[in-house]
Amino acid sequence: MGRSNRAGRAADRSRTAAESGPAAATGPGGRTHAQGPLTRAVDSGLAELRPDRDRPAAWSLLIDGAPQSLVDLADPAHLGFEYQRRLGHLVDLVAPPGRPLTVLHLGGGALTLARYVAATRPRSRQQVAEIDTALTELVRAELPLERGWQVKVRGADARAVLERTPEGSVDLVIADVFSGARVPAHCTTVEFTALAARALAPGGWYAVNIADGSALPFARSQVATLGAVFPELCLVADPAVLRGKRFGNLVLAAAHTPLPLAELTRRVASDAAHGRVEHGRALADFAAGAAPATDAAATPSPTPPPGVFR
């Protein structure tokens, strides 16, 4: 889950934070497992960097116990979380392999997806909206990016950055915006989605990570919300999440041109974590009766049930 929100001290800080500039840090290196885990207070809560048991250069980032990102310093193309792999499929399919992209990330966390784009599509230009500047400082110090990666991190609210993004300037907008474990209301609406659509170059895509469970009212509303702006839409999730059997992530992709549904379905089906792609009539039936969210009445995504991250 990425983070860019208006909560508490972070919102006050974002009004005065300057653009942080290129996030290319000190090249190879970064925190080692021999140094052990690290816990530090940041603007949005208590951040923990936890060594990964299976990968000797990989780290998980948690905020207040909620998993946010996994970064492998030795392999930036590795995506450990299933929802991030699904977003990675969209990065792979939005343009021919290897072609540089212009990407706007709304929510940064440990910059996992920005690393993935930089590693798989050299010379890409990327901007990240991450309101928690203390978190960005921690990530840059302990999990540095490689020299030469064209990544800029702005210490500002996701919607504020989106509002300032020039029309038709990006190939891909990825919204992974969480305040704690919830998507903030102001980043869930038709108005927000219209800003994303405005930012896209011809043929560009909008990708969103959300979380929901049980009867999935939030996810259904988000399908209706994106469908009010974009004519092409699909949803990717674990079948158990789609059946309301467990709380989890759902990834939405939207565009003004047809999405490569057959290839996306093949990639999702071949992933170690079982997933399903819904589109067309099945997706319309999924969202039947749900109203699009608007600025006037939007609410955050639901609070995860107790113990979901254990």
Coordinates of C-alpha atoms in Angstrom, one line a residue:
M1 CA 0.0 0.0 0.0
G2 CA 1.4 3.4 -0.9
R3 CA 0.9 6.4 1.2
S4 CA -0.2 10.0 0.3
N5 CA -2.9 11.6 2.5
R6 CA -4.0 14.6 4.5
A7 CA -3.8 13.2 8.0
G8 CA -2.5 15.0 11.0
R9 CA 1.0 16.5 11.0
A10 CA 1.7 15.1 7.5
A11 CA -0.8 17.5 6.0
D12 CA 0.8 20.5 7.7
R13 CA 4.2 19.4 6.6
S14 CA 3.2 18.9 3.0
R15 CA 2.2 22.6 2.6
T16 CA 5.8 23.7 3.3
A17 CA 7.8 20.7 2.0
A18 CA 9.9 21.5 -1.0
E19 CA 10.2 19.2 -4.0
S20 CA 12.8 16.6 -3.0
G21 CA 14.4 16.4 -6.4
P22 CA 15.8 13.3 -8.1
A23 CA 15.6 10.3 -5.8
A24 CA 18.8 8.7 -7.2
A25 CA 20.7 8.1 -4.1
T26 CA 24.1 6.5 -3.4
G27 CA 24.1 3.7 -5.9
P28 CA 24.5 0.0 -4.7
G29 CA 24.4 -0.6 -1.0
G30 CA 21.8 0.2 1.6
R31 CA 20.8 -1.5 4.8
T32 CA 22.0 -5.1 5.3
H33 CA 20.3 -7.9 7.1
A34 CA 23.3 -8.0 9.5
Q35 CA 22.1 -4.6 10.8
G36 CA 18.8 -6.1 11.7
P37 CA 15.3 -4.5 11.7
L38 CA 14.8 -0.8 12.1
T39 CA 11.8 1.0 13.7
R40 CA 11.4 4.7 13.4
A41 CA 8.5 7.2 13.9
V42 CA 7.5 9.0 10.7
D43 CA 4.7 11.4 10.0
S44 CA 2.1 8.8 9.3
G45 CA 2.9 6.4 12.2
L46 CA 5.6 3.9 13.2
A47 CA 7.6 2.6 10.3
E48 CA 9.4 -0.7 10.5
L49 CA 12.0 -2.1 8.0
R50 CA 11.9 -5.9 8.5
P51 CA 14.4 -8.2 6.8
D52 CA 12.9 -10.7 4.4
R53 CA 13.5 -14.3 5.4
D54 CA 13.9 -15.6 1.9
R55 CA 15.8 -12.9 0.0
P56 CA 19.1 -11.7 1.6
A57 CA 18.9 -8.1 0.3
A58 CA 15.1 -7.7 0.6
W59 CA 13.2 -5.6 3.2
S60 CA 9.5 -5.2 4.1
L61 CA 8.2 -1.8 5.0
L62 CA 5.3 -1.8 7.6
I63 CA 3.5 1.3 8.9
D64 CA 1.8 0.7 12.3
G65 CA 2.0 -3.0 11.6
A66 CA 0.3 -2.8 8.1
P67 CA 2.5 -4.1 5.2
Q68 CA 3.2 -1.3 2.8
S69 CA 6.0 -2.4 0.4
L70 CA 8.7 -5.0 -0.2
V71 CA 12.0 -4.0 -1.8
D72 CA 14.9 -6.2 -2.9
L73 CA 17.9 -4.1 -3.2
A74 CA 19.7 -6.7 -5.3
D75 CA 16.7 -7.2 -7.7
P76 CA 14.5 -4.1 -8.1
A77 CA 12.4 -6.0 -10.6
H78 CA 11.2 -8.4 -7.9
L79 CA 7.7 -7.7 -6.7
G80 CA 6.9 -9.7 -3.6
F81 CA 3.3 -8.5 -2.9
E82 CA 0.6 -10.0 -5.2
Y83 CA -1.1 -6.7 -5.8
Q84 CA 2.2 -5.1 -6.8
R85 CA 2.8 -8.0 -9.3
R86 CA -0.6 -7.2 -10.8
L87 CA 0.3 -3.6 -11.1
G88 CA 3.6 -4.8 -12.6
H89 CA 1.7 -6.6 -15.3
L90 CA 0.1 -3.3 -16.2
V91 CA 3.5 -1.6 -16.4
D92 CA 4.7 -4.4 -18.7
L93 CA 1.7 -4.2 -21.0
V94 CA 1.0 -0.5 -21.3
A95 CA 3.8 -0.1 -24.0
P96 CA 6.1 -2.4 -25.9
P97 CA 8.8 -4.1 -23.8
G98 CA 11.7 -1.8 -22.8
R99 CA 10.1 1.4 -24.0
P100 CA 10.6 4.2 -21.5
L101 CA 7.5 5.5 -19.8
T102 CA 6.4 8.7 -18.1
V103 CA 4.8 7.5 -14.9
L104 CA 3.0 9.3 -12.0
H105 CA 2.9 7.3 -8.8
L106 CA 0.3 8.5 -6.3
G107 CA 1.6 7.1 -3.0
G108 CA 5.2 6.1 -2.6
G109 CA 5.9 3.9 0.4
A110 CA 9.3 2.3 -0.2
L111 CA 9.1 3.2 -4.0
T112 CA 8.8 -0.4 -5.0
L113 CA 6.9 0.2 -8.3
A114 CA 9.1 3.1 -9.2
R115 CA 12.1 0.8 -8.8
Y116 CA 10.4 -1.8 -11.0
V117 CA 9.7 0.7 -13.8
A118 CA 13.3 2.0 -13.7
A119 CA 14.7 -1.5 -13.8
T120 CA 12.5 -2.9 -16.5
R121 CA 12.2 0.3 -18.6
P122 CA 15.4 2.3 -18.5
R123 CA 15.3 6.0 -19.2
S124 CA 11.7 6.2 -17.9
R125 CA 10.8 9.5 -16.2
Q126 CA 8.8 9.1 -13.0
Q127 CA 7.3 11.3 -10.4
V128 CA 6.0 10.1 -7.0
A129 CA 3.6 11.9 -4.6
E130 CA 4.4 10.9 -1.1
I131 CA 3.2 13.2 1.7
D132 CA 5.2 11.5 4.4
T133 CA 8.6 13.3 3.9
A134 CA 10.1 11.6 7.0
L135 CA 9.2 8.2 5.4
T136 CA 10.8 9.2 2.1
E137 CA 14.0 10.3 4.0
L138 CA 14.1 6.9 5.8
V139 CA 13.7 5.0 2.6
R140 CA 16.3 7.0 0.7
A141 CA 18.8 6.5 3.5
E142 CA 18.3 2.8 4.2
L143 CA 17.0 1.5 0.8
P144 CA 18.7 3.9 -1.7
L145 CA 17.7 4.0 -5.4
E146 CA 20.3 3.5 -8.1
R147 CA 22.2 6.4 -9.6
G148 CA 20.8 7.5 -12.9
W149 CA 17.2 6.6 -12.2
Q150 CA 15.0 9.5 -13.2
V151 CA 12.6 9.5 -10.2
K152 CA 11.4 12.6 -8.4
V153 CA 9.6 12.5 -5.1
R154 CA 7.2 15.3 -4.1
G155 CA 6.4 15.7 -0.4
A156 CA 2.7 16.6 -1.1
D157 CA -0.8 15.2 -1.1
A158 CA -1.6 12.9 -4.1
R159 CA -4.5 14.9 -5.3
A160 CA -2.6 18.2 -5.1
V161 CA 0.1 16.7 -7.2
L162 CA -2.4 15.3 -9.7
E163 CA -4.1 18.7 -10.0
R164 CA -0.8 20.3 -11.0
T165 CA 0.1 17.5 -13.5
P166 CA 0.0 18.9 -17.1
E167 CA -2.7 17.6 -19.3
G168 CA -1.7 14.7 -21.5
S169 CA 1.7 14.4 -20.0
V170 CA 2.0 10.8 -18.6
D171 CA 1.7 7.3 -19.9
L172 CA 0.6 5.7 -16.7
V173 CA -0.9 7.0 -13.4
I174 CA -0.7 4.5 -10.6
A175 CA -2.8 5.3 -7.5
D176 CA -1.7 3.3 -4.4
V177 CA -2.9 5.9 -1.9
F178 CA -3.4 4.8 1.7
S179 CA -3.7 6.6 5.0
G180 CA -2.8 3.8 7.4
A181 CA -4.6 0.9 5.9
R182 CA -7.4 3.0 4.3
V183 CA -7.8 4.8 1.0
P184 CA -8.6 8.5 1.9
A185 CA -12.0 9.7 0.7
H186 CA -10.7 12.6 -1.4
C187 CA -8.7 10.1 -3.6
T188 CA -11.7 7.9 -4.4
T189 CA -14.0 10.1 -6.4
V190 CA -15.2 10.8 -9.9
E191 CA -13.5 14.2 -9.6
F192 CA -10.2 12.6 -8.7
T193 CA -10.5 10.0 -11.5
A194 CA -11.2 12.8 -14.0
L195 CA -8.0 14.5 -12.9
A196 CA -6.1 11.2 -13.6
A197 CA -7.8 10.9 -17.0
R198 CA -6.8 14.5 -17.8
A199 CA -3.1 13.7 -17.0
L200 CA -2.9 10.8 -19.4
A201 CA -1.4 11.0 -22.8
P202 CA -3.3 9.3 -25.7
G203 CA -3.3 5.6 -25.1
G204 CA -2.4 6.0 -21.4
W205 CA -3.8 3.9 -18.5
Y206 CA -4.9 4.6 -15.0
A207 CA -4.3 1.8 -12.4
V208 CA -5.6 1.8 -8.9
N209 CA -4.9 -0.4 -5.8
I210 CA -7.7 -0.6 -3.2
A211 CA -8.7 -2.9 -0.4
D212 CA -12.1 -4.2 0.7
G213 CA -13.8 -7.3 2.1
S214 CA -17.1 -8.9 2.9
A215 CA -19.8 -7.6 0.5
L216 CA -17.3 -5.3 -1.2
P217 CA -19.3 -2.1 -1.2
F218 CA -16.3 0.1 -1.6
A219 CA -14.9 -1.9 -4.5
R220 CA -18.2 -1.9 -6.3
S221 CA -18.5 1.8 -5.9
Q222 CA -14.9 2.3 -7.2
V223 CA -15.8 0.2 -10.3
A224 CA -18.8 2.6 -10.8
T225 CA -16.6 5.6 -10.2
L226 CA -13.9 4.7 -12.8
G227 CA -16.6 3.6 -15.2
A228 CA -18.1 7.1 -15.0
V229 CA -14.9 8.5 -16.5
F230 CA -13.3 5.7 -18.6
P231 CA -15.0 3.5 -21.2
E232 CA -12.6 0.6 -20.8
L233 CA -12.2 -1.0 -17.4
C234 CA -11.1 -4.3 -15.7
L235 CA -10.6 -5.5 -12.1
V236 CA -8.0 -8.0 -10.9
A237 CA -8.3 -9.8 -7.5
D238 CA -8.0 -13.1 -5.7
P239 CA -11.2 -15.1 -6.2
A240 CA -11.6 -15.4 -2.4
V241 CA -11.6 -11.6 -2.1
L242 CA -14.1 -11.3 -5.0
R243 CA -16.4 -13.8 -3.1
G244 CA -16.1 -11.8 0.1
K245 CA -14.4 -14.6 1.9
R246 CA -11.5 -12.5 3.0
F247 CA -10.3 -8.9 3.1
G248 CA -7.7 -8.0 0.5
N249 CA -6.4 -5.9 -2.4
L250 CA -8.2 -5.3 -5.7
V251 CA -6.5 -3.7 -8.7
L252 CA -8.5 -1.7 -11.2
A253 CA -7.2 -0.6 -14.6
A254 CA -8.9 1.9 -16.8
A255 CA -8.3 3.5 -20.2
H256 CA -9.9 5.3 -23.2
T257 CA -8.7 2.6 -25.5
P258 CA -9.1 -1.2 -25.3
L259 CA -7.0 -3.0 -22.6
P260 CA -5.0 -6.2 -23.5
L261 CA -7.4 -8.3 -21.5
A262 CA -6.3 -11.7 -22.9
E263 CA -2.6 -11.2 -22.2
L264 CA -3.4 -9.7 -18.8
T265 CA -5.6 -12.7 -17.9
R266 CA -2.8 -15.0 -19.0
R267 CA -0.2 -13.3 -16.8
V268 CA -2.5 -13.1 -13.8
A269 CA -3.4 -16.8 -14.2
S270 CA 0.3 -17.8 -14.3
D271 CA 1.1 -15.9 -11.1
A272 CA 1.9 -18.0 -7.9
A273 CA -1.0 -16.1 -6.2
H274 CA -4.3 -17.1 -7.8
G275 CA -6.1 -14.2 -9.4
R276 CA -9.0 -13.5 -11.6
V277 CA -9.6 -10.7 -14.2
E278 CA -13.2 -9.4 -14.4
H279 CA -14.4 -7.2 -17.3
G280 CA -17.3 -6.5 -19.6
R281 CA -20.7 -8.0 -18.5
A282 CA -19.2 -9.8 -15.5
L283 CA -17.8 -6.5 -14.1
A284 CA -21.0 -4.6 -14.9
D285 CA -22.9 -7.2 -12.9
F286 CA -20.3 -7.0 -10.1
A287 CA -21.0 -3.2 -9.8
A288 CA -24.7 -3.3 -10.4
G289 CA -26.6 -0.8 -8.2
A290 CA -23.4 0.8 -6.9
A291 CA -23.2 4.6 -7.2
P292 CA -20.0 6.5 -8.2
A293 CA -18.3 8.3 -5.4
T294 CA -18.2 12.1 -5.5
D295 CA -16.4 14.8 -3.6
A296 CA -19.7 15.7 -1.9
A297 CA -20.3 12.3 -0.3
A298 CA -17.2 10.1 -0.5
T299 CA -15.9 8.0 2.4
P300 CA -12.6 6.3 3.0
S301 CA -12.2 2.6 2.2
P302 CA -13.2 0.3 5.1
T303 CA -11.0 -0.4 8.1
P304 CA -9.4 -3.8 7.8
P305 CA -10.7 -6.4 10.3
P306 CA -8.6 -7.1 13.4
G307 CA -5.7 -9.5 12.8
V308 CA -5.8 -9.3 9.0
F309 CA -2.1 -8.5 8.8
R310 CA -0.9 -11.2 11.2

